[in-house]
């Protein structure tokens, strides 16, 4: 059996690590970097680049340089979040035959799972080079707020890369594990908040750590709030200023768009340490009198005004998580910052204001999740024994009922693994089957939640409405993955469904992806 690696498959950057002796270590990639940009590029010559090399050529090959697929994975093309994300993308996102969001490269549709598999493949290769041995199993991290479909799709991505996924774990939980792994074994009980703002997602979790047991009390967040949104706000500002000054709209020039987008991100990062910085993009467009350059200096305070609506969105999930955990801010001992975006001073100030204490800088925000995943890998293969992780499910899980409502069976923030059931009655006379639609989400309106799949139970004996009773039982395993069983209470007929098959790639799609990945 090969080694088990811990993978942080980030929206912007990814990282891999494993347990060496008793300590988790980050593995550098073939370029010597400890994190790898989550980018894949396809060149006109048919070559494929992953990571830094893909990022380097993005400005000259914008339509074939794919990034941020974590914001598409496990999503329907028509989801509002996808429409919103695709607004400014230089590459094409299309609807595949199942209605899922895929990317299009020169007319060839590719699933976000396949693109992610290329990134995971590079991490796997780095680990194999480091170990001098085969690596075929992993623990993979996902945002705490990922639903079942997104978890399944992430698992498919690792499978396509040749890795068996032993556990899917929540990113903030793993960060807390990396932070407390050594220090908490003998220690007192402490309450930790993990504030995780990455390139595409925002999660906040509250954990109780006691003698090596890490129990998640509550988690909340926003799957569609991250650094990319900040970059978009800066991008729009720069484009607008340029238009006002030069009367040129660059948004139809894909290469110019990509250059400004990169400059926006760089500016954002520079303004984390400097109070003023500038964008200098020579020859960005051609005007009536010749080439026009973008030269714009921006102060940190201007940036902070620009992104204030986004920063404000961070507040509600923090209060929600504290409330769900049954704690107030005075009982929090440590606040950990995870994700590159937490380097922004206004984000740190917001965290400090909300929780009433300075966040801890003891962990590396880019590496903590992967390190935690390696510790969990160590737990699973027996190398680490003194740690127990108890996580929760982030979203309500239930079925669609009359009037587009949701009847919740497993409440959000229930500890996992868990199982729960409810009995439902038929609504029509002589009803011989029931169609159950499984939904997961925050809303009480079924159509606003994610539809995970359907189960049909047939063979119900004809009876007056309300007499036949059907038991719906849901289970959620330690990876947050959902199973469902529907039983006719009279006859004992049952239908068990692994939701895995309902949303994932078809066999044909897996074969096609495998042949391309080879
Ligand atoms: P992650 O998903 O954790 O890799 O976070 C990536 C996000 O963090 C991207 O949006 C980056 O632009 C952002 N980021 C990285 N470094 C900084 C920095 N110094 N200041 C502001 N944002 C940063």
Short mmCIF file of C-alpha atoms and ligand atoms in Angstrom, two decimals:
data_model
loop_
_atom_site.label_atom_id
_atom_site.label_comp_id
_atom_site.label_asym_id
_atom_site.label_seq_id
_atom_site.Cartn_x
_atom_site.Cartn_y
_atom_site.Cartn_z
CA UNK A 1 0.00 0.00 0.00
CA UNK A 2 1.34 3.43 -0.97
CA UNK A 3 1.57 6.52 1.22
CA UNK A 4 -1.47 8.67 2.04
CA UNK A 5 -1.14 12.34 1.17
CA UNK A 6 -3.10 15.35 2.41
CA UNK A 7 -4.39 17.62 -0.37
CA UNK A 8 -5.63 21.19 -0.21
CA UNK A 9 -7.19 21.71 -3.65
CA UNK A 10 -7.65 25.47 -3.49
CA UNK A 11 -9.52 27.84 -5.78
CA UNK A 12 -6.32 29.77 -6.41
CA UNK A 13 -3.48 27.66 -5.04
CA UNK A 14 -3.12 24.02 -4.06
CA UNK A 15 -0.79 22.35 -1.61
CA UNK A 16 0.17 18.76 -0.73
CA UNK A 17 1.71 17.33 2.40
CA UNK A 18 2.34 14.11 4.28
CA UNK A 19 3.34 12.87 7.70
CA UNK A 20 7.08 12.35 8.21
CA UNK A 21 7.82 10.74 11.53
CA UNK A 22 5.18 12.43 13.62
CA UNK A 23 5.12 15.78 11.86
CA UNK A 24 3.24 16.96 8.78
CA UNK A 25 5.49 18.40 6.06
CA UNK A 26 4.63 20.36 2.93
CA UNK A 27 6.00 18.85 -0.27
CA UNK A 28 7.49 21.24 -2.82
CA UNK A 29 6.52 20.81 -6.47
CA UNK A 30 8.90 20.31 -9.41
CA UNK A 31 9.51 24.08 -9.58
CA UNK A 32 10.53 24.05 -5.93
CA UNK A 33 7.40 25.92 -4.75
CA UNK A 34 5.40 24.86 -1.72
CA UNK A 35 2.07 25.82 -3.31
CA UNK A 36 0.94 25.32 -6.90
CA UNK A 37 -1.40 27.75 -8.72
CA UNK A 38 -4.67 25.91 -9.44
CA UNK A 39 -4.44 26.69 -13.15
CA UNK A 40 -4.32 24.54 -16.27
CA UNK A 41 -3.44 25.89 -19.72
CA UNK A 42 -3.83 24.25 -23.13
CA UNK A 43 -1.56 25.71 -25.79
CA UNK A 44 -2.29 26.02 -29.50
CA UNK A 45 0.39 23.34 -30.03
CA UNK A 46 -1.60 20.85 -27.97
CA UNK A 47 0.61 21.05 -24.88
CA UNK A 48 -0.76 21.16 -21.36
CA UNK A 49 0.72 23.24 -18.54
CA UNK A 50 -0.30 23.01 -14.91
CA UNK A 51 0.51 25.46 -12.10
CA UNK A 52 3.10 28.21 -12.40
CA UNK A 53 3.75 27.62 -16.11
CA UNK A 54 0.03 27.91 -16.83
CA UNK A 55 -0.16 31.13 -14.83
CA UNK A 56 2.84 32.63 -16.61
CA UNK A 57 1.31 32.36 -20.06
CA UNK A 58 -2.25 33.33 -19.04
CA UNK A 59 -2.09 36.86 -20.49
CA UNK A 60 -1.15 35.60 -23.97
CA UNK A 61 -3.48 32.58 -23.97
CA UNK A 62 -6.49 33.75 -21.93
CA UNK A 63 -9.15 31.62 -23.62
CA UNK A 64 -7.30 28.38 -22.97
CA UNK A 65 -6.03 29.12 -19.47
CA UNK A 66 -8.49 27.71 -16.97
CA UNK A 67 -8.57 28.87 -13.35
CA UNK A 68 -11.00 28.94 -10.46
CA UNK A 69 -12.77 25.69 -11.47
CA UNK A 70 -13.48 25.09 -7.80
CA UNK A 71 -16.25 27.65 -8.25
CA UNK A 72 -17.83 25.45 -10.94
CA UNK A 73 -17.29 22.00 -9.50
CA UNK A 74 -20.50 20.16 -8.60
CA UNK A 75 -22.62 22.99 -10.05
CA UNK A 76 -25.39 23.21 -12.57
CA UNK A 77 -24.71 25.61 -15.43
CA UNK A 78 -27.88 27.53 -14.62
CA UNK A 79 -26.97 28.09 -10.94
CA UNK A 80 -26.96 31.81 -10.12
CA UNK A 81 -23.50 31.46 -8.62
CA UNK A 82 -22.15 30.12 -11.92
CA UNK A 83 -23.78 32.89 -13.95
CA UNK A 84 -22.31 35.46 -11.59
CA UNK A 85 -18.83 33.88 -11.68
CA UNK A 86 -18.78 33.60 -15.48
CA UNK A 87 -19.49 37.29 -16.08
CA UNK A 88 -15.87 38.33 -16.49
CA UNK A 89 -14.16 35.06 -17.34
CA UNK A 90 -11.82 35.02 -20.32
CA UNK A 91 -12.56 31.32 -21.02
CA UNK A 92 -15.88 29.74 -21.93
CA UNK A 93 -18.15 27.91 -19.54
CA UNK A 94 -20.80 25.73 -21.18
CA UNK A 95 -23.72 23.53 -20.21
CA UNK A 96 -23.04 19.81 -20.71
CA UNK A 97 -25.81 17.39 -21.66
CA UNK A 98 -26.71 16.82 -17.98
CA UNK A 99 -26.99 20.53 -17.31
CA UNK A 100 -23.69 20.70 -15.39
CA UNK A 101 -21.21 23.58 -15.76
CA UNK A 102 -18.21 22.55 -17.86
CA UNK A 103 -15.45 24.52 -19.55
CA UNK A 104 -14.94 24.68 -23.29
CA UNK A 105 -11.47 24.53 -24.79
CA UNK A 106 -11.42 24.92 -28.57
CA UNK A 107 -14.83 23.24 -28.85
CA UNK A 108 -13.96 20.42 -26.48
CA UNK A 109 -16.06 20.26 -23.31
CA UNK A 110 -14.20 19.37 -20.11
CA UNK A 111 -15.61 18.86 -16.65
CA UNK A 112 -14.27 20.85 -13.69
CA UNK A 113 -13.47 17.43 -12.22
CA UNK A 114 -11.11 16.68 -15.10
CA UNK A 115 -9.37 20.06 -14.88
CA UNK A 116 -9.03 19.57 -11.11
CA UNK A 117 -7.63 16.07 -11.74
CA UNK A 118 -4.80 17.64 -13.74
CA UNK A 119 -3.92 19.82 -10.75
CA UNK A 120 -4.20 16.90 -8.32
CA UNK A 121 -2.07 14.86 -10.74
CA UNK A 122 0.76 17.37 -10.41
CA UNK A 123 0.52 17.29 -6.60
CA UNK A 124 0.55 13.48 -6.69
CA UNK A 125 3.64 13.47 -8.92
CA UNK A 126 5.45 15.85 -6.54
CA UNK A 127 4.61 13.57 -3.63
CA UNK A 128 5.80 10.48 -5.52
CA UNK A 129 9.07 12.16 -6.41
CA UNK A 130 9.52 13.18 -2.77
CA UNK A 131 8.75 9.69 -1.41
CA UNK A 132 10.42 7.74 -4.21
CA UNK A 133 7.33 5.57 -4.05
CA UNK A 134 3.81 5.29 -5.42
CA UNK A 135 1.12 7.39 -3.81
CA UNK A 136 -2.42 6.13 -4.35
CA UNK A 137 -4.52 7.40 -1.44
CA UNK A 138 -5.39 10.79 -0.06
CA UNK A 139 -7.32 12.89 2.37
CA UNK A 140 -8.74 15.85 0.47
CA UNK A 141 -9.94 19.14 1.92
CA UNK A 142 -13.06 20.99 0.81
CA UNK A 143 -14.66 24.22 2.06
CA UNK A 144 -16.85 23.43 5.06
CA UNK A 145 -19.76 24.88 3.16
CA UNK A 146 -19.48 22.47 0.20
CA UNK A 147 -22.66 20.48 -0.38
CA UNK A 148 -22.84 16.79 -1.25
CA UNK A 149 -22.60 17.37 -5.02
CA UNK A 150 -19.45 19.48 -4.64
CA UNK A 151 -17.90 16.89 -2.30
CA UNK A 152 -18.68 14.05 -4.71
CA UNK A 153 -17.23 15.99 -7.61
CA UNK A 154 -14.04 16.71 -5.67
CA UNK A 155 -13.75 13.01 -4.92
CA UNK A 156 -14.21 12.24 -8.63
CA UNK A 157 -11.38 14.66 -9.45
CA UNK A 158 -8.99 12.79 -7.14
CA UNK A 159 -10.13 9.44 -8.51
CA UNK A 160 -9.47 10.61 -12.06
CA UNK A 161 -5.96 11.52 -10.91
CA UNK A 162 -5.49 7.95 -9.66
CA UNK A 163 -6.05 8.57 -5.95
CA UNK A 164 -8.46 6.79 -3.69
CA UNK A 165 -10.07 9.31 -1.36
CA UNK A 166 -10.07 7.97 2.18
CA UNK A 167 -11.75 11.01 3.67
CA UNK A 168 -13.12 14.36 2.54
CA UNK A 169 -12.50 16.88 5.31
CA UNK A 170 -13.54 20.47 5.92
CA UNK A 171 -10.77 23.00 5.35
CA UNK A 172 -11.20 25.03 8.58
CA UNK A 173 -11.30 21.87 10.67
CA UNK A 174 -8.01 20.76 9.17
CA UNK A 175 -6.47 24.17 9.79
CA UNK A 176 -7.45 23.91 13.47
CA UNK A 177 -5.91 20.45 13.57
CA UNK A 178 -2.64 21.76 12.13
CA UNK A 179 -2.68 24.54 14.75
CA UNK A 180 -3.57 22.45 17.77
CA UNK A 181 -2.16 19.07 16.81
CA UNK A 182 0.93 19.24 19.00
CA UNK A 183 -0.10 21.81 21.55
CA UNK A 184 -3.54 20.56 22.51
CA UNK A 185 -2.85 16.91 23.30
CA UNK A 186 -2.21 17.47 27.00
CA UNK A 187 -3.76 20.90 27.17
CA UNK A 188 -6.81 22.56 28.59
CA UNK A 189 -10.11 22.94 26.74
CA UNK A 190 -9.97 25.81 24.30
CA UNK A 191 -12.43 27.29 21.83
CA UNK A 192 -11.00 28.16 18.44
CA UNK A 193 -12.48 30.12 15.57
CA UNK A 194 -11.08 29.40 12.12
CA UNK A 195 -11.70 32.25 9.71
CA UNK A 196 -10.92 30.97 6.21
CA UNK A 197 -11.11 33.41 3.29
CA UNK A 198 -9.50 32.06 0.16
CA UNK A 199 -9.67 32.84 -3.54
CA UNK A 200 -13.24 31.65 -3.99
CA UNK A 201 -14.87 30.67 -0.73
CA UNK A 202 -15.40 31.89 2.79
CA UNK A 203 -15.87 29.58 5.79
CA UNK A 204 -15.92 30.21 9.48
CA UNK A 205 -15.89 27.37 11.99
CA UNK A 206 -16.00 27.25 15.76
CA UNK A 207 -14.23 24.30 17.39
CA UNK A 208 -13.72 23.02 20.89
CA UNK A 209 -10.32 21.40 21.40
CA UNK A 210 -9.74 19.21 24.40
CA UNK A 211 -6.96 16.68 25.02
CA UNK A 212 -6.47 15.91 21.34
CA UNK A 213 -10.17 15.85 20.48
CA UNK A 214 -11.21 18.49 17.97
CA UNK A 215 -14.96 18.91 17.95
CA UNK A 216 -16.54 21.28 15.47
CA UNK A 217 -19.37 23.10 17.20
CA UNK A 218 -20.66 25.04 14.23
CA UNK A 219 -19.75 26.14 10.78
CA UNK A 220 -21.10 28.86 8.49
CA UNK A 221 -19.93 30.66 5.40
CA UNK A 222 -20.47 31.67 1.82
CA UNK A 223 -19.43 29.40 -1.03
CA UNK A 224 -19.24 32.31 -3.41
CA UNK A 225 -17.25 34.95 -1.66
CA UNK A 226 -13.50 35.13 -2.00
CA UNK A 227 -10.48 36.91 -3.39
CA UNK A 228 -11.80 36.63 -6.95
CA UNK A 229 -14.69 38.92 -6.02
CA UNK A 230 -12.25 41.47 -4.61
CA UNK A 231 -10.22 41.24 -7.83
CA UNK A 232 -13.42 41.77 -9.84
CA UNK A 233 -14.25 44.93 -7.90
CA UNK A 234 -10.76 46.33 -8.51
CA UNK A 235 -10.87 45.24 -12.15
CA UNK A 236 -14.15 47.05 -12.72
CA UNK A 237 -12.81 50.17 -11.06
CA UNK A 238 -9.65 50.18 -13.23
CA UNK A 239 -11.62 49.56 -16.43
CA UNK A 240 -14.06 52.34 -15.57
CA UNK A 241 -11.27 54.83 -14.79
CA UNK A 242 -9.51 53.92 -18.04
CA UNK A 243 -12.71 54.44 -19.99
CA UNK A 244 -13.38 57.79 -18.36
CA UNK A 245 -9.87 59.03 -19.09
CA UNK A 246 -9.38 57.60 -22.58
CA UNK A 247 -12.88 56.85 -23.85
CA UNK A 248 -11.78 53.28 -24.59
CA UNK A 249 -13.64 50.22 -23.36
CA UNK A 250 -11.15 47.36 -23.13
CA UNK A 251 -13.65 44.70 -22.06
CA UNK A 252 -13.98 43.14 -25.52
CA UNK A 253 -10.20 42.63 -25.80
CA UNK A 254 -9.56 39.36 -23.98
CA UNK A 255 -5.83 39.84 -23.68
CA UNK A 256 -6.25 43.33 -22.24
CA UNK A 257 -8.87 42.02 -19.83
CA UNK A 258 -6.49 39.32 -18.62
CA UNK A 259 -3.67 41.84 -18.13
CA UNK A 260 -5.88 44.18 -16.10
CA UNK A 261 -7.25 41.25 -14.10
CA UNK A 262 -3.74 40.12 -13.15
CA UNK A 263 -2.76 43.69 -12.34
CA UNK A 264 -5.85 44.03 -10.11
CA UNK A 265 -4.84 40.99 -8.07
CA UNK A 266 -1.23 42.16 -7.79
CA UNK A 267 -2.41 45.61 -6.68
CA UNK A 268 -4.65 44.05 -4.03
CA UNK A 269 -1.74 41.97 -2.65
CA UNK A 270 0.69 44.91 -2.70
CA UNK A 271 -1.77 47.10 -0.81
CA UNK A 272 -1.73 44.57 2.02
CA UNK A 273 1.75 45.77 2.91
CA UNK A 274 1.98 49.20 1.26
CA UNK A 275 -0.29 52.18 1.75
CA UNK A 276 -0.13 53.09 -1.93
CA UNK A 277 0.69 51.22 -5.13
CA UNK A 278 0.14 51.57 -8.85
CA UNK A 279 -0.87 49.72 -11.98
CA UNK A 280 1.37 50.23 -14.99
CA UNK A 281 0.25 48.46 -18.13
CA UNK A 282 1.96 49.89 -21.22
CA UNK A 283 0.28 49.53 -24.64
CA UNK A 284 -2.99 48.30 -23.18
CA UNK A 285 -5.05 49.63 -26.06
CA UNK A 286 -4.80 51.58 -29.29
CA UNK A 287 -6.50 54.99 -29.28
CA UNK A 288 -7.05 57.53 -32.04
CA UNK A 289 -3.58 58.94 -31.55
CA UNK A 290 -1.72 55.67 -30.98
CA UNK A 291 -1.00 53.29 -28.09
CA UNK A 292 -2.61 54.04 -24.73
CA UNK A 293 -1.14 52.91 -21.39
CA UNK A 294 -2.88 52.23 -18.10
CA UNK A 295 -1.15 54.08 -15.29
CA UNK A 296 -3.19 54.33 -12.18
CA UNK A 297 -2.08 54.78 -8.63
CA UNK A 298 -4.35 53.54 -5.87
CA UNK A 299 -4.18 54.12 -2.11
CA UNK A 300 -5.03 51.42 0.40
CA UNK A 301 -7.90 53.53 1.72
CA UNK A 302 -9.39 53.72 -1.81
CA UNK A 303 -9.16 49.95 -2.12
CA UNK A 304 -10.86 49.53 1.23
CA UNK A 305 -13.76 51.74 0.15
CA UNK A 306 -14.05 49.78 -3.07
CA UNK A 307 -14.26 46.39 -1.37
CA UNK A 308 -16.27 47.45 1.68
CA UNK A 309 -19.51 45.78 0.45
CA UNK A 310 -17.58 42.49 0.22
CA UNK A 311 -15.90 42.89 3.60
CA UNK A 312 -19.31 43.62 5.13
CA UNK A 313 -20.52 40.23 3.88
CA UNK A 314 -17.98 38.52 6.18
CA UNK A 315 -19.77 39.60 9.30
CA UNK A 316 -23.08 37.69 9.27
CA UNK A 317 -21.61 34.16 8.93
CA UNK A 318 -19.28 34.87 11.91
CA UNK A 319 -22.20 35.82 14.17
CA UNK A 320 -24.20 32.90 12.82
CA UNK A 321 -21.39 30.42 13.63
CA UNK A 322 -20.98 31.80 17.17
CA UNK A 323 -24.71 31.63 17.77
CA UNK A 324 -24.98 28.09 16.40
CA UNK A 325 -22.05 27.06 18.61
CA UNK A 326 -23.83 28.53 21.63
CA UNK A 327 -20.82 30.73 22.48
CA UNK A 328 -20.19 34.43 22.66
CA UNK A 329 -17.02 36.12 21.51
CA UNK A 330 -15.61 36.32 25.05
CA UNK A 331 -15.35 32.54 25.27
CA UNK A 332 -13.15 32.29 22.18
CA UNK A 333 -9.48 31.62 23.01
CA UNK A 334 -7.88 31.79 19.57
CA UNK A 335 -8.88 33.09 16.16
CA UNK A 336 -6.93 31.48 13.31
CA UNK A 337 -6.61 33.07 9.90
CA UNK A 338 -6.54 30.77 6.89
CA UNK A 339 -6.54 31.60 3.17
CA UNK A 340 -4.45 34.17 1.31
CA UNK A 341 -7.11 36.87 1.58
CA UNK A 342 -6.69 37.08 5.34
CA UNK A 343 -3.46 39.00 4.68
CA UNK A 344 -5.56 42.07 3.82
CA UNK A 345 -5.38 44.51 6.75
CA UNK A 346 -9.08 45.45 6.47
CA UNK A 347 -10.03 41.77 6.67
CA UNK A 348 -7.87 41.33 9.77
CA UNK A 349 -9.37 44.44 11.34
CA UNK A 350 -12.87 43.12 10.65
CA UNK A 351 -12.00 39.79 12.29
CA UNK A 352 -10.59 41.59 15.31
CA UNK A 353 -13.70 43.74 15.63
CA UNK A 354 -16.09 40.80 15.33
CA UNK A 355 -14.31 38.51 17.79
CA UNK A 356 -12.87 41.17 20.07
CA UNK A 357 -9.32 39.84 19.90
CA UNK A 358 -6.29 39.92 17.68
CA UNK A 359 -6.13 36.89 15.38
CA UNK A 360 -3.28 34.47 15.94
CA UNK A 361 -0.46 34.49 13.39
CA UNK A 362 0.94 31.11 14.43
CA UNK A 363 0.01 29.27 11.27
CA UNK A 364 0.86 29.77 7.64
CA UNK A 365 -2.48 30.58 5.95
CA UNK A 366 -1.38 28.95 2.69
CA UNK A 367 -0.22 25.66 4.19
CA UNK A 368 -2.33 24.99 7.29
CA UNK A 369 -5.11 23.10 5.50
CA UNK A 370 -2.75 20.71 3.69
CA UNK A 371 -0.79 20.14 6.92
CA UNK A 372 -4.02 19.31 8.76
CA UNK A 373 -4.96 16.91 5.94
CA UNK A 374 -1.61 15.15 6.41
CA UNK A 375 -2.27 14.79 10.14
CA UNK A 376 -5.66 13.24 9.33
CA UNK A 377 -3.95 10.95 6.79
CA UNK A 378 -1.59 9.97 9.62
CA UNK A 379 -4.59 9.18 11.84
CA UNK A 380 -6.08 6.97 9.12
CA UNK A 381 -2.93 4.97 8.49
CA UNK A 382 -2.17 4.61 12.19
CA UNK A 383 0.94 6.83 12.35
CA UNK A 384 -0.86 9.40 14.51
CA UNK A 385 -2.91 8.05 17.38
CA UNK A 386 -3.59 10.84 19.83
CA UNK A 387 -5.99 12.90 17.70
CA UNK A 388 -9.76 12.63 17.21
CA UNK A 389 -11.72 14.87 14.84
CA UNK A 390 -15.47 15.31 15.14
CA UNK A 391 -16.98 17.40 12.38
CA UNK A 392 -20.46 18.66 11.48
CA UNK A 393 -22.58 18.87 8.36
CA UNK A 394 -22.85 22.47 7.15
CA UNK A 395 -26.28 22.45 5.49
CA UNK A 396 -29.80 21.25 6.18
CA UNK A 397 -30.65 18.02 4.40
CA UNK A 398 -34.23 17.14 3.61
CA UNK A 399 -36.82 16.39 1.00
CA UNK A 400 -39.00 18.59 -1.18
CA UNK A 401 -42.63 18.70 -0.04
CA UNK A 402 -45.81 20.38 -1.25
CA UNK A 403 -45.62 24.03 -2.25
CA UNK A 404 -41.85 23.94 -2.97
CA UNK A 405 -41.08 23.64 0.76
CA UNK A 406 -38.34 21.61 2.45
CA UNK A 407 -38.96 19.09 5.21
CA UNK A 408 -35.59 18.94 6.96
CA UNK A 409 -34.43 15.54 8.19
CA UNK A 410 -30.84 16.31 9.23
CA UNK A 411 -30.29 19.81 10.61
CA UNK A 412 -27.16 21.78 9.74
CA UNK A 413 -24.38 21.61 12.32
CA UNK A 414 -25.32 18.05 13.33
CA UNK A 415 -22.22 16.01 14.25
CA UNK A 416 -21.17 13.52 11.58
CA UNK A 417 -21.37 10.61 10.93
CA UNK A 418 -25.10 10.79 11.57
CA UNK A 419 -28.40 9.18 10.62
CA UNK A 420 -31.99 10.47 10.95
CA UNK A 421 -35.39 9.59 9.55
CA UNK A 422 -38.93 10.91 9.20
CA UNK A 423 -42.19 9.25 8.21
CA UNK A 424 -44.28 10.77 5.44
CA UNK A 425 -47.85 9.90 4.40
CA UNK A 426 -49.18 9.62 0.86
CA UNK A 427 -51.19 12.61 -0.37
CA UNK A 428 -53.52 10.91 -2.87
CA UNK A 429 -55.94 7.98 -2.80
CA UNK A 430 -54.51 4.72 -4.20
CA UNK A 431 -51.06 6.19 -4.59
CA UNK A 432 -48.77 3.26 -5.51
CA UNK A 433 -45.45 5.11 -5.68
CA UNK A 434 -43.68 8.12 -4.20
CA UNK A 435 -41.03 10.31 -5.82
CA UNK A 436 -38.67 11.73 -3.26
CA UNK A 437 -36.53 14.73 -4.20
CA UNK A 438 -33.50 15.15 -1.95
CA UNK A 439 -32.42 18.72 -1.31
CA UNK A 440 -29.57 20.30 0.64
CA UNK A 441 -29.16 23.95 1.51
CA UNK A 442 -29.85 26.95 3.68
CA UNK A 443 -33.30 27.83 2.42
CA UNK A 444 -36.76 26.59 3.37
CA UNK A 445 -37.71 26.93 -0.30
CA UNK A 446 -36.79 23.70 -2.12
CA UNK A 447 -35.99 25.31 -5.46
CA UNK A 448 -33.43 27.55 -3.73
CA UNK A 449 -31.51 24.52 -2.39
CA UNK A 450 -29.28 22.09 -4.28
CA UNK A 451 -31.20 19.14 -5.68
CA UNK A 452 -29.06 16.10 -4.92
CA UNK A 453 -31.21 13.51 -6.67
CA UNK A 454 -34.45 11.57 -6.66
CA UNK A 455 -35.55 8.24 -5.26
CA UNK A 456 -38.69 6.51 -6.49
CA UNK A 457 -40.36 3.90 -4.29
CA UNK A 458 -42.95 1.77 -6.10
CA UNK A 459 -45.22 -1.07 -5.08
CA UNK A 460 -47.15 0.74 -2.34
CA UNK A 461 -50.50 -1.08 -1.84
CA UNK A 462 -53.51 1.09 -2.88
CA UNK A 463 -54.97 2.87 0.17
CA UNK A 464 -56.81 6.11 0.95
CA UNK A 465 -54.65 9.25 1.00
CA UNK A 466 -52.66 9.62 4.20
CA UNK A 467 -52.82 5.93 5.12
CA UNK A 468 -49.71 4.60 3.41
CA UNK A 469 -46.59 5.59 5.31
CA UNK A 470 -43.12 5.93 3.92
CA UNK A 471 -39.99 6.24 6.04
CA UNK A 472 -37.18 8.38 4.62
CA UNK A 473 -33.82 7.82 6.28
CA UNK A 474 -30.73 9.89 5.54
CA UNK A 475 -27.20 9.13 6.57
CA UNK A 476 -24.14 11.35 6.31
CA UNK A 477 -20.73 9.70 6.61
CA UNK A 478 -17.56 11.16 8.09
CA UNK A 479 -16.75 12.76 4.71
CA UNK A 480 -20.08 14.59 4.65
CA UNK A 481 -21.34 12.29 1.88
CA UNK A 482 -25.06 11.54 1.84
CA UNK A 483 -26.89 8.19 1.60
CA UNK A 484 -30.66 7.70 1.55
CA UNK A 485 -33.01 4.79 2.21
CA UNK A 486 -36.78 4.92 1.61
CA UNK A 487 -38.97 2.22 3.16
CA UNK A 488 -42.69 1.43 2.68
CA UNK A 489 -43.77 0.89 6.31
CA UNK A 490 -46.55 -1.56 5.34
CA UNK A 491 -44.67 -3.94 3.04
CA UNK A 492 -41.10 -3.28 4.12
CA UNK A 493 -40.13 -2.62 0.44
CA UNK A 494 -37.06 -0.44 0.44
CA UNK A 495 -35.08 1.64 -2.01
CA UNK A 496 -31.54 2.55 -1.10
CA UNK A 497 -29.67 5.12 -3.05
CA UNK A 498 -26.11 6.13 -3.17
CA UNK A 499 -26.42 9.71 -4.30
CA UNK A 500 -22.93 9.41 -5.73
CA UNK A 501 -24.38 8.18 -9.02
CA UNK A 502 -26.99 10.87 -9.34
CA UNK A 503 -24.80 13.93 -9.91
CA UNK A 504 -21.36 12.66 -10.93
CA UNK A 505 -19.76 11.95 -14.29
CA UNK A 506 -21.23 9.20 -16.47
CA UNK A 507 -19.11 6.13 -17.27
CA UNK A 508 -18.53 7.43 -20.81
CA UNK A 509 -17.39 10.77 -19.45
CA UNK A 510 -14.96 9.04 -17.07
CA UNK A 511 -13.51 6.93 -19.91
CA UNK A 512 -13.08 10.04 -22.10
CA UNK A 513 -11.48 12.01 -19.25
CA UNK A 514 -9.15 9.11 -18.42
CA UNK A 515 -7.92 8.87 -21.98
CA UNK A 516 -7.15 12.61 -22.06
CA UNK A 517 -5.45 12.53 -18.69
CA UNK A 518 -3.08 9.77 -19.68
P1 LIG B 1 -6.05 30.73 -1.23
O1 LIG B 1 -7.31 30.25 -1.91
O2 LIG B 1 -6.03 30.51 0.21
O3 LIG B 1 -4.81 30.30 -1.93
O4 LIG B 1 -6.09 32.34 -1.33
C1 LIG B 1 -5.85 32.96 -2.53
C2 LIG B 1 -6.39 34.36 -2.48
O5 LIG B 1 -5.63 35.11 -1.54
C3 LIG B 1 -6.26 35.04 -3.82
O6 LIG B 1 -7.42 35.81 -4.07
C4 LIG B 1 -5.06 35.95 -3.61
O7 LIG B 1 -5.10 37.10 -4.44
C5 LIG B 1 -5.22 36.32 -2.16
N1 LIG B 1 -3.96 36.79 -1.56
C6 LIG B 1 -2.79 36.14 -1.51
N2 LIG B 1 -1.85 36.91 -0.92
C7 LIG B 1 -2.47 38.08 -0.59
C8 LIG B 1 -2.05 39.30 0.04
N3 LIG B 1 -0.78 39.48 0.44
N4 LIG B 1 -2.97 40.28 0.20
C9 LIG B 1 -4.25 40.12 -0.22
N5 LIG B 1 -4.69 38.99 -0.81
C10 LIG B 1 -3.82 37.99 -1.00
#
